PDB file of C-alpha atoms in Angstrom:
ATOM      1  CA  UNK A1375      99.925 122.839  29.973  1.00  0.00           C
ATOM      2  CA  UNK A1376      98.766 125.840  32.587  1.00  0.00           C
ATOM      3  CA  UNK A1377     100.416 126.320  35.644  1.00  0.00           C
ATOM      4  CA  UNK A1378      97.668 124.193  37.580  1.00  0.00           C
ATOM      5  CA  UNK A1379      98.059 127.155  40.427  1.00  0.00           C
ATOM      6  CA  UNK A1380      94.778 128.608  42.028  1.00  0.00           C
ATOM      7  CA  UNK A1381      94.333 131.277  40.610  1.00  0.00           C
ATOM      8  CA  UNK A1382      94.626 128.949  37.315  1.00  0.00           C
ATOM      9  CA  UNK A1383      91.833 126.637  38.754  1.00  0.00           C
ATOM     10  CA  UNK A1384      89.505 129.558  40.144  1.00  0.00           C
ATOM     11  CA  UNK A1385      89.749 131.637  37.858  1.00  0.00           C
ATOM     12  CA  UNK A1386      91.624 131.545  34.723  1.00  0.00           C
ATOM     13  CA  UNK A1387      90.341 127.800  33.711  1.00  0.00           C
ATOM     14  CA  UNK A1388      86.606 128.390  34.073  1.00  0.00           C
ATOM     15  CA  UNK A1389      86.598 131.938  32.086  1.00  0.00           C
ATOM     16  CA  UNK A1390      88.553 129.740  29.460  1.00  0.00           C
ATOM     17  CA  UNK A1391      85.719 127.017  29.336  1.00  0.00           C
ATOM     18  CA  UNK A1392      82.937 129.250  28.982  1.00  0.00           C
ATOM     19  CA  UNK A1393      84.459 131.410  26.364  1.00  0.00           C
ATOM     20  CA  UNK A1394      85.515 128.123  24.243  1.00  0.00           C
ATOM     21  CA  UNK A1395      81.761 126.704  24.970  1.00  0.00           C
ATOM     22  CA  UNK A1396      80.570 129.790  23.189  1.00  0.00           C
ATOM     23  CA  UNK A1397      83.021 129.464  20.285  1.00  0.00           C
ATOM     24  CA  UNK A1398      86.302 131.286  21.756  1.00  0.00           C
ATOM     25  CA  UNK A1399      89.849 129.656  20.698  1.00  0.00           C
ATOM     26  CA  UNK A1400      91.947 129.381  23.330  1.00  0.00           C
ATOM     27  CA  UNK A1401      95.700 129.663  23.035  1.00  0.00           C
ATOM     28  CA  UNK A1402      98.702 129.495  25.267  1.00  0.00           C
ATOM     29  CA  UNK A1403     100.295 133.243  25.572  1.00  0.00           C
ATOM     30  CA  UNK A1404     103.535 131.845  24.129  1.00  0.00           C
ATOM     31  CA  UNK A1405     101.244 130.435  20.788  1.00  0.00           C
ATOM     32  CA  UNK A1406      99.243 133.661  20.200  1.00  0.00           C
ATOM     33  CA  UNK A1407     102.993 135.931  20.303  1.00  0.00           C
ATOM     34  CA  UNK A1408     104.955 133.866  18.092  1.00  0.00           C
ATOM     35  CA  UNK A1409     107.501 136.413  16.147  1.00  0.00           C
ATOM     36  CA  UNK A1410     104.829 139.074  17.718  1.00  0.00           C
ATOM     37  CA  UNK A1411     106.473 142.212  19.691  1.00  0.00           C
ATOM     38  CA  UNK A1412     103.550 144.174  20.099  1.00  0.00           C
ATOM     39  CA  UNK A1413      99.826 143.512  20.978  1.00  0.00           C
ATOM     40  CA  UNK A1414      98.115 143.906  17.945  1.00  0.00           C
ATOM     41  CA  UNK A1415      98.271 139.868  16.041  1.00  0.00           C
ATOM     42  CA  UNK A1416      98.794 141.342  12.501  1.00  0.00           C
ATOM     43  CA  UNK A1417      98.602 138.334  10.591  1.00  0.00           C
ATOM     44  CA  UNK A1418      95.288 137.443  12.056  1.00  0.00           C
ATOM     45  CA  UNK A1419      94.236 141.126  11.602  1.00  0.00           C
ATOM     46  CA  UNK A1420      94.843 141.516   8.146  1.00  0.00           C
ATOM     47  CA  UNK A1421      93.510 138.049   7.141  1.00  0.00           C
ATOM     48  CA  UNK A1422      90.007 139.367   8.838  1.00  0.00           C
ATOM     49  CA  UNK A1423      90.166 142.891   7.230  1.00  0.00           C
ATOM     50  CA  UNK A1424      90.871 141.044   3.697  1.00  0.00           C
ATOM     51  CA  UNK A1425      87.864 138.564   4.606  1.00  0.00           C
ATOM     52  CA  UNK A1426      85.514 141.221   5.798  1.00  0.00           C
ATOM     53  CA  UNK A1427      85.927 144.083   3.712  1.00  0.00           C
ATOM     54  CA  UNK A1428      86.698 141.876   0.581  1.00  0.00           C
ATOM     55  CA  UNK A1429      89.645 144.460  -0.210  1.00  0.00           C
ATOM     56  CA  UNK A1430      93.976 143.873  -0.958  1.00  0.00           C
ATOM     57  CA  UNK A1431      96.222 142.641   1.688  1.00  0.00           C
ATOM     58  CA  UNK A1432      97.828 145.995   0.475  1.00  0.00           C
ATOM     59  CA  UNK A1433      94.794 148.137   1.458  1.00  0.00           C
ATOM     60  CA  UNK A1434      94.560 146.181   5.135  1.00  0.00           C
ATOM     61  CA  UNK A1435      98.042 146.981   5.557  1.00  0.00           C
ATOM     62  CA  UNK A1436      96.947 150.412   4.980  1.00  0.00           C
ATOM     63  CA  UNK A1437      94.193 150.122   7.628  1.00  0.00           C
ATOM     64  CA  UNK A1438      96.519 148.659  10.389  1.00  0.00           C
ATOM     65  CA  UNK A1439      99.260 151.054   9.953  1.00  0.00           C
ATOM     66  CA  UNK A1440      96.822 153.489  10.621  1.00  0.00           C
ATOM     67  CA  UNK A1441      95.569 151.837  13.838  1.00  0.00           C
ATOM     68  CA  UNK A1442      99.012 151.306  15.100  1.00  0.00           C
ATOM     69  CA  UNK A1443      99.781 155.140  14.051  1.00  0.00           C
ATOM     70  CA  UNK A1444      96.505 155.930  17.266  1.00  0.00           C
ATOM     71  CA  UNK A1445      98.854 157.619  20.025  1.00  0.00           C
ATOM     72  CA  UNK A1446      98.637 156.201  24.075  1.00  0.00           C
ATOM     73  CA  UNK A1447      96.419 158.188  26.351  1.00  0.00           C
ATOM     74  CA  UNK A1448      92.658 159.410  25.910  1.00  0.00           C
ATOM     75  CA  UNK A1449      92.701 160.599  22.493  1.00  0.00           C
ATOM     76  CA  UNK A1450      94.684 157.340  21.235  1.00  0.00           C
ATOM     77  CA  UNK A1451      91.466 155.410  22.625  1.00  0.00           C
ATOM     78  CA  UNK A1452      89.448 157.388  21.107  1.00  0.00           C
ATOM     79  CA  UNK A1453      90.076 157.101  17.777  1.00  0.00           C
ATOM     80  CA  UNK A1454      90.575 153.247  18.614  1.00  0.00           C
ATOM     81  CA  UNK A1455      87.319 152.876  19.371  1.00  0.00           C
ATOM     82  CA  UNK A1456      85.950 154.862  16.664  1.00  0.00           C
ATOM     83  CA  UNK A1457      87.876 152.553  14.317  1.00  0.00           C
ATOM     84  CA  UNK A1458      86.362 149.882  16.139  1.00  0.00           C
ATOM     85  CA  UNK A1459      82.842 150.940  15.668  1.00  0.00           C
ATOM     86  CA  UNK A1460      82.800 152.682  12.443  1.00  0.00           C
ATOM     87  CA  UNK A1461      86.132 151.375  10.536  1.00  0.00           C
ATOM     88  CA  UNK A1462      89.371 152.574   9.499  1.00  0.00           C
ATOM     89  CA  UNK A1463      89.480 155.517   6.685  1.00  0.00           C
ATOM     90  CA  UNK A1464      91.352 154.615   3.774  1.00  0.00           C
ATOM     91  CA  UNK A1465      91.333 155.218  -0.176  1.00  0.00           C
ATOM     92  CA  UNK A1466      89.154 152.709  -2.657  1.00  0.00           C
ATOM     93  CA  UNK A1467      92.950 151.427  -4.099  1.00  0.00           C
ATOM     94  CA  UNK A1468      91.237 151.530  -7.320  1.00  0.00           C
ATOM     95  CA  UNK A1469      88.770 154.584  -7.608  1.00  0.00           C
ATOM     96  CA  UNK A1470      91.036 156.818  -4.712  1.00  0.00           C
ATOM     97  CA  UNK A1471      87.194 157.393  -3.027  1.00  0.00           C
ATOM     98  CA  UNK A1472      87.731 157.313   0.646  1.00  0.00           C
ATOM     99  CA  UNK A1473      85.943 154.377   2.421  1.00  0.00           C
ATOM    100  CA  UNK A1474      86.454 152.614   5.670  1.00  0.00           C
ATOM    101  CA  UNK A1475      87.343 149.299   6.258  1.00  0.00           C
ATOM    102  CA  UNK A1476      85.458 147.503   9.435  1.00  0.00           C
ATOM    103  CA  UNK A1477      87.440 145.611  11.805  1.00  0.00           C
ATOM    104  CA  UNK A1478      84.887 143.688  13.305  1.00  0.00           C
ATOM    105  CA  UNK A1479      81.898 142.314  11.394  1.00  0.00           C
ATOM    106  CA  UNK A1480      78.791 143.334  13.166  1.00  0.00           C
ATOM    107  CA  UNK A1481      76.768 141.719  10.491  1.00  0.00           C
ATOM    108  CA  UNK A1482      78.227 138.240  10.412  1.00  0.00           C
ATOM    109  CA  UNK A1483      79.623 137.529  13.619  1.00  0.00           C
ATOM    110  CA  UNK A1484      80.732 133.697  12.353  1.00  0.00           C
ATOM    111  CA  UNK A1485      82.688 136.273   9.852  1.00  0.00           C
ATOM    112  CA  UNK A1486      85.285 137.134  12.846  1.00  0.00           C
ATOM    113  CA  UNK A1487      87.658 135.334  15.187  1.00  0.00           C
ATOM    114  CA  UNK A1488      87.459 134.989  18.547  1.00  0.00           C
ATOM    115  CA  UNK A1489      90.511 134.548  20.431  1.00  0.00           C
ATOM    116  CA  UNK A1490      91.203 133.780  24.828  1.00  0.00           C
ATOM    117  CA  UNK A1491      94.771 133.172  25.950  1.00  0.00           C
ATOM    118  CA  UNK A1492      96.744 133.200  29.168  1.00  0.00           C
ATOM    119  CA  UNK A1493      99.846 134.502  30.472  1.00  0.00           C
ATOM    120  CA  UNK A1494     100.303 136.758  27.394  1.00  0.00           C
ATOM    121  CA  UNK A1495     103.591 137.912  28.070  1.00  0.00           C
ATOM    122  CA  UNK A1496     105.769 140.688  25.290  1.00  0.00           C
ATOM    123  CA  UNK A1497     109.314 140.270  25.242  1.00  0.00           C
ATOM    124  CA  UNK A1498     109.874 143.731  26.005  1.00  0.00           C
ATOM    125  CA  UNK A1499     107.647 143.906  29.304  1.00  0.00           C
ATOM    126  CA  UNK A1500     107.897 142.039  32.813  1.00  0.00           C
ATOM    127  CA  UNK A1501     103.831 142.069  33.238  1.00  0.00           C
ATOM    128  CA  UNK A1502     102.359 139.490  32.142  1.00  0.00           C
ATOM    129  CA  UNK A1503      98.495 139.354  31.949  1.00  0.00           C
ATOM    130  CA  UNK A1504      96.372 136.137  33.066  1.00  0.00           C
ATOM    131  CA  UNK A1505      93.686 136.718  30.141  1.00  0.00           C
ATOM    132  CA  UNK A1506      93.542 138.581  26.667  1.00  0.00           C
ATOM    133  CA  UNK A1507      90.632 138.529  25.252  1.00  0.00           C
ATOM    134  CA  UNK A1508      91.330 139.104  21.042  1.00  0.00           C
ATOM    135  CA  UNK A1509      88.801 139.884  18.377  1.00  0.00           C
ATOM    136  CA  UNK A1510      89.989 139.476  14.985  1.00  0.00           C
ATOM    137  CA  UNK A1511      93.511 139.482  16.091  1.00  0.00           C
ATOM    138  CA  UNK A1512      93.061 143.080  18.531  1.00  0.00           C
ATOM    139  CA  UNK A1513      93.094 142.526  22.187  1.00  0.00           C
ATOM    140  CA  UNK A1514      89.881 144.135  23.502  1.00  0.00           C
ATOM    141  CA  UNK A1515      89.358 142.752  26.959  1.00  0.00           C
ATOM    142  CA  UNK A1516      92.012 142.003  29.784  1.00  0.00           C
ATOM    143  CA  UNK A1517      91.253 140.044  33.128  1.00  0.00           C
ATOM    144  CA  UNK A1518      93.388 139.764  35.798  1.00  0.00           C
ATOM    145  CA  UNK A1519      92.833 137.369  37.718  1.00  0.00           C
ATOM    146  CA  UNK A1520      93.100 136.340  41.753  1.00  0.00           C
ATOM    147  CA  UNK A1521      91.983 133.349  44.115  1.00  0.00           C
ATOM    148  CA  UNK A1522      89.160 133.420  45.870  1.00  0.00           C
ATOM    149  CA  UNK A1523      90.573 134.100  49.446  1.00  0.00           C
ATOM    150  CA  UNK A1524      91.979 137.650  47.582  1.00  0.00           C
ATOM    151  CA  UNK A1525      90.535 141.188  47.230  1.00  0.00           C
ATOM    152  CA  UNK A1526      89.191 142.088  43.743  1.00  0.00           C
ATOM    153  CA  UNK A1527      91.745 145.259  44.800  1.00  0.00           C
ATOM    154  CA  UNK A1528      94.742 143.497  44.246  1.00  0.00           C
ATOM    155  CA  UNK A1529      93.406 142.363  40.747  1.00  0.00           C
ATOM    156  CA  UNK A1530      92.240 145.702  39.862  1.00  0.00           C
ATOM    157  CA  UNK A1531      95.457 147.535  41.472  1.00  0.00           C
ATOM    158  CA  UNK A1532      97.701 144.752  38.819  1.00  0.00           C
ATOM    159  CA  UNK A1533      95.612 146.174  35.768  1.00  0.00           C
ATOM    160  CA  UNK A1534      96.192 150.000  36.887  1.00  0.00           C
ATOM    161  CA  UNK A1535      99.891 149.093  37.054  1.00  0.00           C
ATOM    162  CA  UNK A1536      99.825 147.144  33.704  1.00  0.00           C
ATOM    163  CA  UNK A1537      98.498 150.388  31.917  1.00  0.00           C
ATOM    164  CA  UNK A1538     100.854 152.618  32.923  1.00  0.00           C
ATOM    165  CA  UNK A1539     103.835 149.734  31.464  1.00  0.00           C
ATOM    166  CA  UNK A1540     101.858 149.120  28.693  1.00  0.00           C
ATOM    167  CA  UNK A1541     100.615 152.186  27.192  1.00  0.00           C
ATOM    168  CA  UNK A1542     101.055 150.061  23.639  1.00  0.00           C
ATOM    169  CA  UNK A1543      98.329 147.329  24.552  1.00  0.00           C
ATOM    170  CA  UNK A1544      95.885 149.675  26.371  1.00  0.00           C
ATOM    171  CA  UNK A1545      95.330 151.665  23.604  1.00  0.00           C
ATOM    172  CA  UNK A1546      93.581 148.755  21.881  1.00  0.00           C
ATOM    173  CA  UNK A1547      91.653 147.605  25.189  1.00  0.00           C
ATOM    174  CA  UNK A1548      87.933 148.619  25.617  1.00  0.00           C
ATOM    175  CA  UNK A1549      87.103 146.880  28.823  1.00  0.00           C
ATOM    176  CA  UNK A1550      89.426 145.658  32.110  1.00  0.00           C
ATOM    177  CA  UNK A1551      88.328 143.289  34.353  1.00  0.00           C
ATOM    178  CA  UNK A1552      89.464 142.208  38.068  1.00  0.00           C
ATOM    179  CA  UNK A1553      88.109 138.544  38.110  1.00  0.00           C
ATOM    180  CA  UNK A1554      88.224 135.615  40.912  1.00  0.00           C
ATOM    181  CA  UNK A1555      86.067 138.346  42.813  1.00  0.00           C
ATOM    182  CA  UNK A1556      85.218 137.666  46.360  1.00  0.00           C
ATOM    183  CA  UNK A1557      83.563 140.544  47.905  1.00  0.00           C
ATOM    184  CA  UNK A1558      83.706 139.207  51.189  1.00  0.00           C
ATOM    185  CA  UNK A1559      86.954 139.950  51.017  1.00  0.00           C
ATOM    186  CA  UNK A1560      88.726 143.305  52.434  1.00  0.00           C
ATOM    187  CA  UNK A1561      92.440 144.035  50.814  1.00  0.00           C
TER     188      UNK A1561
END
């Protein structure tokens, strides 16, 4: 069970609740990692790619190394995010005709999964983020989140610092929120 701190109670547990009312899993950090050492949830990832694409476990494989090949920085998002939108380019394994192979099912949305956990913690890093928010197994969205009595600054100043130690995760991240915003509130 959760820390039952406020920031938990604020913040954390309500996101949680209205995510899993619309259909989001939620997970413990520690259950999402498992053997995990880097963001990306491979297993879950190439189960959807299989699923989606109707393709080989070989031919996902093929479509994740090259999303874990993206570099950090700008052009490392980039490419991301085209992969995100338009899939990854691989070869047919039987015909060698390039084709891409969608990560996310904008057709079918009941075709992906939809993933929330806390305190998502690598066992190479100190930071440890209050929210991931994981589609098909890639962490898109991360909140950070503060009690009400505390600047929106502090949460957003947390995520700046978690980008610069995590150059690995951010790559894969398409939106960053401060949450448990007050803007009443000065830093």
């Amino acid at each position: 069970m959760p820390a039952q701190t406020p920031e938990y109670l604020q913040c954390e547990k309500p996101i949680i609740e209205r995510l899993e009312k619309r259909s989001w899993t939620y997970r413990r950090g520690i259950e999402v990692l498992g053997d995990e050492n880097e963001p990306l949830l491979i297993s879950k990832l190439k189960n959807a790619i299989v699923r989606i694409n109707g393709v080989s476990e070989r031919e996902a494989e093929e479509a994740i190394n090259l999303l874990k090949a993206s570099p950090f920085g700008v052009e490392g998002s980039r490419r991301v995010l085209d992969y995100l939108k338009n899939g990854v380019p691989v070869k047919d394994e039987e015909t060698g005709e390039p084709r891409r192979l969608m990560l996310i099912d904008y057709e079918n949305l009941e075709n992906n999964e939809f993933l929330v956990a806390n305190q998502v913690g690598y066992p190479f890093k100190t930071k440890i983020p209050d929210l991931i928010l994981y589609v098909n197994g890639i962490p898109l969205v991360i909140v950070e989140c503060k009690r009400l009595d505390v600047s929106w600054k502090k949460a957003y100043k947390q995520i700046k610092d978690y980008e610069k130690e995590m150059p690995e995760l951010f790559k894969y991240i398409q939106m960053a929120l401060p949450s448990g915003i007050n803007p009443s509130i000065s830093p």
